[in-house]
Amino acid sequence: MSDPPPPQEPTGGRMTLVEHLSELRRRLIISMIAIACGFVVCWVFYPQILDFLVAPYCEVVPPDAEGLDAPGSCRLLVLDPLEPFSVRVSLAGYGGMALAMPVLLWQAWRFITPGLYARERRHSAAFVLLASLLFAGGVALAFWTIPRALGFLAEIGGDDLVSFFSPRRYLSFVVKMALAFGLAFEFPIVLMFGQIAGIIPTRTLQRIRPWAIVGIVVVAAVITPTGDPFTLLILSGPMYAFYELSILFGVLRQRRREREEAAELAPAPVEPSPSEGS
C-alpha cells in the first residue's frame, strides 16, 4: 500500500524567528525610505501646504476683524523664535507619513500575509487600496469639519474672547483631527479582515449591535480633540455605517461560501452510456 499524501499546510509558509526579524527589518527600511521621500517633498512644498492647512482657520475669521485676524490675512501668532523651524519640521514629518501611507499599509500587510491562508492573501492589493482610500476620505471629512468645529469653539466662549492661534497648537489640532478621522475610517477594514480571518464572527457583530452603537459614540468622543457635539456626530455616523456595511459584507461572504460548498457536495451529473443513447 502506498503512503497517504502529506497534509497540506494551510498557511503561506512557516518562517523561523530569525527570518521573521529579517523580514521585519526589510519592511521597516522600506517604510523609512518612503517616509523620508515624503518628508523631502513636504519640506519643499511647505508654503503651499501651510496655506492649505490655514485655510479652515480663515473661513471662521469674522468679516469685521482687524489686525492679525483681518480678512484675507488670517495669520498665526508666533511667540517663540524657534517655533517656525519646529513647525516646518513637524509639518514635513506628518506630511511625509501621510504621503507614505499607501507604502506603509502595503508593507504592514505583506509582513502579516505569510501567516494567512491563500484565499486571504488574494485580497492583499484590494485591502491596501481600500484602506488608503478610506484614510484619505477620513482626512477629507476632517478638513470639512475643522472650520465648523473652530467656529463652534470660538463662539462658545463669548464675544469678549479673541482667538489668536500659535502655529504649533493650531497645526497640532489639525493633525489630531485628520488622524482621528483617518484612523476611524479604517474601522471597516479591521472588521472585514477579522471576519475573513475567522477572528470576529458575523453573528457576533449582529448580536452586539446595540453595544457597538454605544462603543462607537464613546470612541468618537475620545479620539476627537474638540469634544463638540457636531464633530462627534459627524464621526460616529460614518463609523456606524461602516459597522453595518461590515456585517453586510460578512453575510454576503457566508452565503457565497455556502453556495460553493453546496456545489462541491452536489453529485456530478451521470453521462448516458453509448448503449443507452442508441
Short mmCIF file of C-alpha atoms in Angstrom, two decimals:
data_model
loop_
_atom_site.label_atom_id
_atom_site.label_comp_id
_atom_site.label_asym_id
_atom_site.label_seq_id
_atom_site.Cartn_x
_atom_site.Cartn_y
_atom_site.Cartn_z
CA MET A 1 0.00 0.00 0.00
CA SER A 2 1.22 3.48 -0.86
CA ASP A 3 1.71 6.04 1.86
CA PRO A 4 -1.05 8.66 2.17
CA PRO A 5 -0.15 12.10 0.85
CA PRO A 6 1.15 14.54 3.47
CA PRO A 7 -1.40 17.04 4.77
CA GLN A 8 -1.34 20.39 3.07
CA GLU A 9 -0.13 23.30 5.12
CA PRO A 10 -2.94 25.86 5.47
CA THR A 11 -0.72 28.90 5.77
CA GLY A 12 1.51 30.56 3.23
CA GLY A 13 4.64 29.07 4.80
CA ARG A 14 6.48 28.81 8.09
CA MET A 15 9.30 31.17 9.00
CA THR A 16 11.87 30.97 11.75
CA LEU A 17 12.31 33.75 14.29
CA VAL A 18 15.43 34.99 12.52
CA GLU A 19 13.58 35.07 9.21
CA HIS A 20 10.71 37.00 10.82
CA LEU A 21 13.14 39.58 12.24
CA SER A 22 14.94 39.88 8.92
CA GLU A 23 11.63 40.37 7.11
CA LEU A 24 10.54 42.96 9.69
CA ARG A 25 13.80 44.87 9.24
CA ARG A 26 13.40 44.91 5.49
CA ARG A 27 9.82 46.18 5.74
CA LEU A 28 10.87 48.88 8.22
CA ILE A 29 13.70 50.06 5.97
CA ILE A 30 11.37 50.38 3.01
CA SER A 31 8.85 52.26 5.17
CA MET A 32 11.51 54.66 6.46
CA ILE A 33 12.70 55.37 2.92
CA ALA A 34 9.13 56.13 1.85
CA ILE A 35 8.66 58.48 4.83
CA ALA A 36 11.97 60.21 4.07
CA CYS A 37 10.93 60.79 0.46
CA GLY A 38 7.59 62.20 1.63
CA PHE A 39 9.44 64.41 4.15
CA VAL A 40 11.56 65.95 1.38
CA VAL A 41 8.51 66.60 -0.78
CA CYS A 42 6.62 68.28 2.06
CA TRP A 43 9.68 70.32 3.05
CA VAL A 44 9.96 71.71 -0.48
CA PHE A 45 6.25 72.49 -0.77
CA TYR A 46 5.91 73.74 2.81
CA PRO A 47 4.47 77.20 1.92
CA GLN A 48 1.68 75.71 -0.19
CA ILE A 49 0.90 73.06 2.43
CA LEU A 50 0.80 75.63 5.22
CA ASP A 51 -1.59 77.83 3.23
CA PHE A 52 -3.83 74.81 2.69
CA LEU A 53 -3.84 73.94 6.40
CA VAL A 54 -4.54 77.51 7.48
CA ALA A 55 -7.48 77.82 5.07
CA PRO A 56 -10.02 76.31 7.57
CA TYR A 57 -9.00 78.96 10.11
CA CYS A 58 -9.51 81.71 7.51
CA GLU A 59 -13.09 80.52 6.99
CA VAL A 60 -14.06 81.33 10.58
CA VAL A 61 -12.45 84.80 10.72
CA PRO A 62 -15.25 87.34 11.28
CA PRO A 63 -15.71 89.85 8.43
CA ASP A 64 -15.13 92.85 10.73
CA ALA A 65 -11.90 91.55 12.25
CA GLU A 66 -8.78 93.69 12.31
CA GLY A 67 -5.06 93.12 12.79
CA LEU A 68 -3.84 89.54 12.67
CA ASP A 69 -7.34 88.24 12.03
CA ALA A 70 -8.20 90.69 9.26
CA PRO A 71 -10.00 89.05 6.33
CA GLY A 72 -7.52 87.75 3.79
CA SER A 73 -4.59 87.96 6.23
CA CYS A 74 -5.52 85.36 8.85
CA ARG A 75 -2.07 84.54 10.14
CA LEU A 76 -0.83 82.55 13.09
CA LEU A 77 0.84 84.22 16.04
CA VAL A 78 4.46 83.15 16.71
CA LEU A 79 5.65 83.61 20.30
CA ASP A 80 8.86 81.56 20.14
CA PRO A 81 11.79 82.33 17.77
CA LEU A 82 12.38 78.61 17.26
CA GLU A 83 8.74 77.85 16.51
CA PRO A 84 8.85 78.48 12.72
CA PHE A 85 11.62 75.91 12.28
CA SER A 86 9.99 73.33 14.55
CA VAL A 87 6.66 73.84 12.78
CA ARG A 88 8.26 73.25 9.38
CA VAL A 89 9.98 70.08 10.60
CA SER A 90 6.80 68.78 12.21
CA LEU A 91 4.68 69.57 9.18
CA ALA A 92 7.14 67.86 6.85
CA GLY A 93 7.23 64.83 9.14
CA TYR A 94 3.46 64.45 9.40
CA GLY A 95 3.06 65.14 5.70
CA GLY A 96 5.75 62.61 4.84
CA MET A 97 3.93 59.91 6.79
CA ALA A 98 0.65 60.85 5.10
CA LEU A 99 2.21 60.61 1.63
CA ALA A 100 3.87 57.32 2.52
CA MET A 101 0.66 55.83 3.94
CA PRO A 102 0.00 53.52 0.93
CA VAL A 103 3.54 52.16 1.18
CA LEU A 104 3.25 51.73 4.95
CA LEU A 105 -0.03 49.87 4.64
CA TRP A 106 1.37 47.65 1.90
CA GLN A 107 4.49 46.78 3.92
CA ALA A 108 2.41 46.03 7.02
CA TRP A 109 0.07 43.81 5.02
CA ARG A 110 2.91 41.95 3.31
CA PHE A 111 4.51 41.30 6.69
CA ILE A 112 1.43 39.51 8.05
CA THR A 113 0.40 37.68 4.86
CA PRO A 114 2.80 34.71 5.30
CA GLY A 115 0.59 33.64 8.22
CA LEU A 116 -2.64 33.82 6.25
CA TYR A 117 -4.45 31.34 4.08
CA ALA A 118 -4.00 31.53 0.33
CA ARG A 119 -7.60 32.70 -0.19
CA GLU A 120 -6.95 35.54 2.27
CA ARG A 121 -3.75 36.64 0.54
CA ARG A 122 -5.59 37.08 -2.74
CA HIS A 123 -7.18 40.27 -1.43
CA SER A 124 -3.90 41.98 -0.49
CA ALA A 125 -3.92 44.68 -3.14
CA ALA A 126 -7.65 45.33 -2.76
CA PHE A 127 -7.37 45.72 1.01
CA VAL A 128 -4.40 48.11 0.79
CA LEU A 129 -6.13 50.19 -1.89
CA LEU A 130 -9.37 50.31 0.09
CA ALA A 131 -7.53 51.21 3.29
CA SER A 132 -5.69 54.06 1.54
CA LEU A 133 -8.89 55.42 0.02
CA LEU A 134 -10.73 55.23 3.34
CA PHE A 135 -7.91 57.01 5.15
CA ALA A 136 -7.90 59.75 2.53
CA GLY A 137 -11.69 60.01 2.80
CA GLY A 138 -11.46 60.39 6.56
CA VAL A 139 -8.86 63.16 6.25
CA ALA A 140 -11.04 64.96 3.68
CA LEU A 141 -14.04 64.78 6.02
CA ALA A 142 -11.87 66.11 8.85
CA PHE A 143 -10.91 69.18 6.81
CA TRP A 144 -14.57 69.75 6.02
CA THR A 145 -15.35 69.54 9.75
CA ILE A 146 -12.49 71.72 11.06
CA PRO A 147 -13.97 75.14 10.13
CA ARG A 148 -17.28 74.24 11.75
CA ALA A 149 -15.56 72.92 14.86
CA LEU A 150 -13.41 76.07 15.09
CA GLY A 151 -16.49 78.24 14.68
CA PHE A 152 -18.26 76.38 17.48
CA LEU A 153 -15.24 76.62 19.79
CA ALA A 154 -14.74 80.32 19.04
CA GLU A 155 -18.38 81.23 19.67
CA ILE A 156 -18.94 79.18 22.81
CA GLY A 157 -16.56 81.37 24.82
CA GLY A 158 -18.46 84.60 24.13
CA ASP A 159 -17.76 87.84 22.27
CA ASP A 160 -15.25 89.08 24.84
CA LEU A 161 -12.69 86.46 23.77
CA VAL A 162 -10.46 86.97 20.73
CA SER A 163 -8.79 83.89 19.22
CA PHE A 164 -5.11 84.09 18.27
CA PHE A 165 -3.65 80.68 17.45
CA SER A 166 0.02 79.79 17.55
CA PRO A 167 1.29 77.66 14.63
CA ARG A 168 2.30 74.77 16.85
CA ARG A 169 -1.00 74.49 18.67
CA TYR A 170 -3.12 75.08 15.59
CA LEU A 171 -1.27 72.53 13.45
CA SER A 172 -1.37 70.05 16.34
CA PHE A 173 -5.14 70.48 16.41
CA VAL A 174 -5.42 69.98 12.63
CA VAL A 175 -3.18 66.89 12.68
CA LYS A 176 -5.13 65.33 15.56
CA MET A 177 -8.40 65.91 13.72
CA ALA A 178 -7.07 64.44 10.47
CA LEU A 179 -5.52 61.47 12.27
CA ALA A 180 -8.67 60.78 14.28
CA PHE A 181 -10.89 60.77 11.21
CA GLY A 182 -8.37 58.88 9.06
CA LEU A 183 -7.93 56.08 11.61
CA ALA A 184 -11.65 55.94 12.33
CA PHE A 185 -12.29 55.31 8.65
CA GLU A 186 -10.07 52.20 8.87
CA PHE A 187 -12.75 50.68 11.11
CA PRO A 188 -14.41 48.61 8.35
CA ILE A 189 -11.03 47.23 7.24
CA VAL A 190 -10.47 45.83 10.74
CA LEU A 191 -13.94 44.28 10.88
CA MET A 192 -13.76 42.76 7.39
CA PHE A 193 -10.29 41.35 7.95
CA GLY A 194 -11.42 39.93 11.30
CA GLN A 195 -14.30 38.14 9.59
CA ILE A 196 -12.09 36.79 6.80
CA ALA A 197 -9.52 35.52 9.30
CA GLY A 198 -12.26 33.98 11.46
CA ILE A 199 -11.43 36.17 14.47
CA ILE A 200 -14.73 38.10 14.52
CA PRO A 201 -17.80 36.02 13.54
CA THR A 202 -20.52 37.88 11.68
CA ARG A 203 -23.16 36.61 14.11
CA THR A 204 -21.23 38.21 16.95
CA LEU A 205 -21.29 41.58 15.19
CA GLN A 206 -25.04 41.21 14.70
CA ARG A 207 -25.62 40.22 18.32
CA ILE A 208 -23.64 43.09 19.88
CA ARG A 209 -25.07 45.78 17.56
CA PRO A 210 -26.72 47.79 20.42
CA TRP A 211 -23.50 47.78 22.42
CA ALA A 212 -21.50 48.63 19.31
CA ILE A 213 -23.51 51.82 18.85
CA VAL A 214 -22.62 52.96 22.36
CA GLY A 215 -18.99 51.94 21.88
CA ILE A 216 -18.71 53.85 18.60
CA VAL A 217 -20.02 57.04 20.21
CA VAL A 218 -17.63 56.66 23.14
CA VAL A 219 -14.64 56.03 20.86
CA ALA A 220 -15.57 59.00 18.68
CA ALA A 221 -15.80 61.21 21.74
CA VAL A 222 -12.39 60.06 22.97
CA ILE A 223 -10.40 60.37 19.74
CA THR A 224 -11.77 63.73 18.59
CA PRO A 225 -9.77 66.64 20.07
CA THR A 226 -12.69 69.10 20.10
CA GLY A 227 -15.35 67.20 22.03
CA ASP A 228 -18.12 69.26 20.47
CA PRO A 229 -21.39 67.50 19.56
CA PHE A 230 -21.12 68.44 15.87
CA THR A 231 -17.77 66.69 15.38
CA LEU A 232 -18.97 63.75 17.47
CA LEU A 233 -21.99 63.28 15.22
CA ILE A 234 -20.00 63.69 12.01
CA LEU A 235 -17.51 61.00 13.05
CA SER A 236 -19.80 58.49 14.79
CA GLY A 237 -22.30 58.48 11.91
CA PRO A 238 -19.89 57.09 9.27
CA MET A 239 -18.38 54.69 11.79
CA TYR A 240 -21.79 53.12 12.46
CA ALA A 241 -22.50 52.98 8.72
CA PHE A 242 -19.18 51.16 8.29
CA TYR A 243 -20.23 48.74 11.03
CA GLU A 244 -23.43 47.86 9.18
CA LEU A 245 -21.59 47.53 5.87
CA SER A 246 -19.12 45.17 7.52
CA ILE A 247 -22.00 42.98 8.71
CA LEU A 248 -23.44 43.01 5.18
CA PHE A 249 -20.02 42.01 3.84
CA GLY A 250 -19.90 39.07 6.26
CA VAL A 251 -23.43 37.92 5.40
CA LEU A 252 -22.77 38.01 1.65
CA ARG A 253 -19.45 36.25 2.13
CA GLN A 254 -21.10 33.50 4.20
CA ARG A 255 -23.80 32.98 1.57
CA ARG A 256 -21.20 32.68 -1.16
CA ARG A 257 -19.28 30.09 0.85
CA GLU A 258 -22.47 28.10 1.41
CA ARG A 259 -23.21 28.10 -2.32
CA GLU A 260 -19.66 26.95 -3.08
CA GLU A 261 -19.89 24.15 -0.51
CA ALA A 262 -23.27 23.08 -1.86
CA ALA A 263 -21.86 22.98 -5.38
CA GLU A 264 -18.94 20.82 -4.22
CA LEU A 265 -21.24 18.36 -2.41
CA ALA A 266 -23.72 18.10 -5.28
CA PRO A 267 -23.43 14.78 -7.17
CA ALA A 268 -21.86 15.01 -10.59
CA PRO A 269 -24.27 14.51 -13.50
CA VAL A 270 -24.25 10.95 -14.87
CA GLU A 271 -23.45 10.82 -18.56
CA PRO A 272 -25.52 8.33 -20.57
CA SER A 273 -23.68 5.30 -21.85
CA PRO A 274 -23.39 4.72 -25.60
CA SER A 275 -25.75 1.72 -25.40
CA GLU A 276 -28.46 3.83 -23.77
CA GLY A 277 -28.18 6.54 -26.35
CA SER A 278 -28.58 4.16 -29.31
#
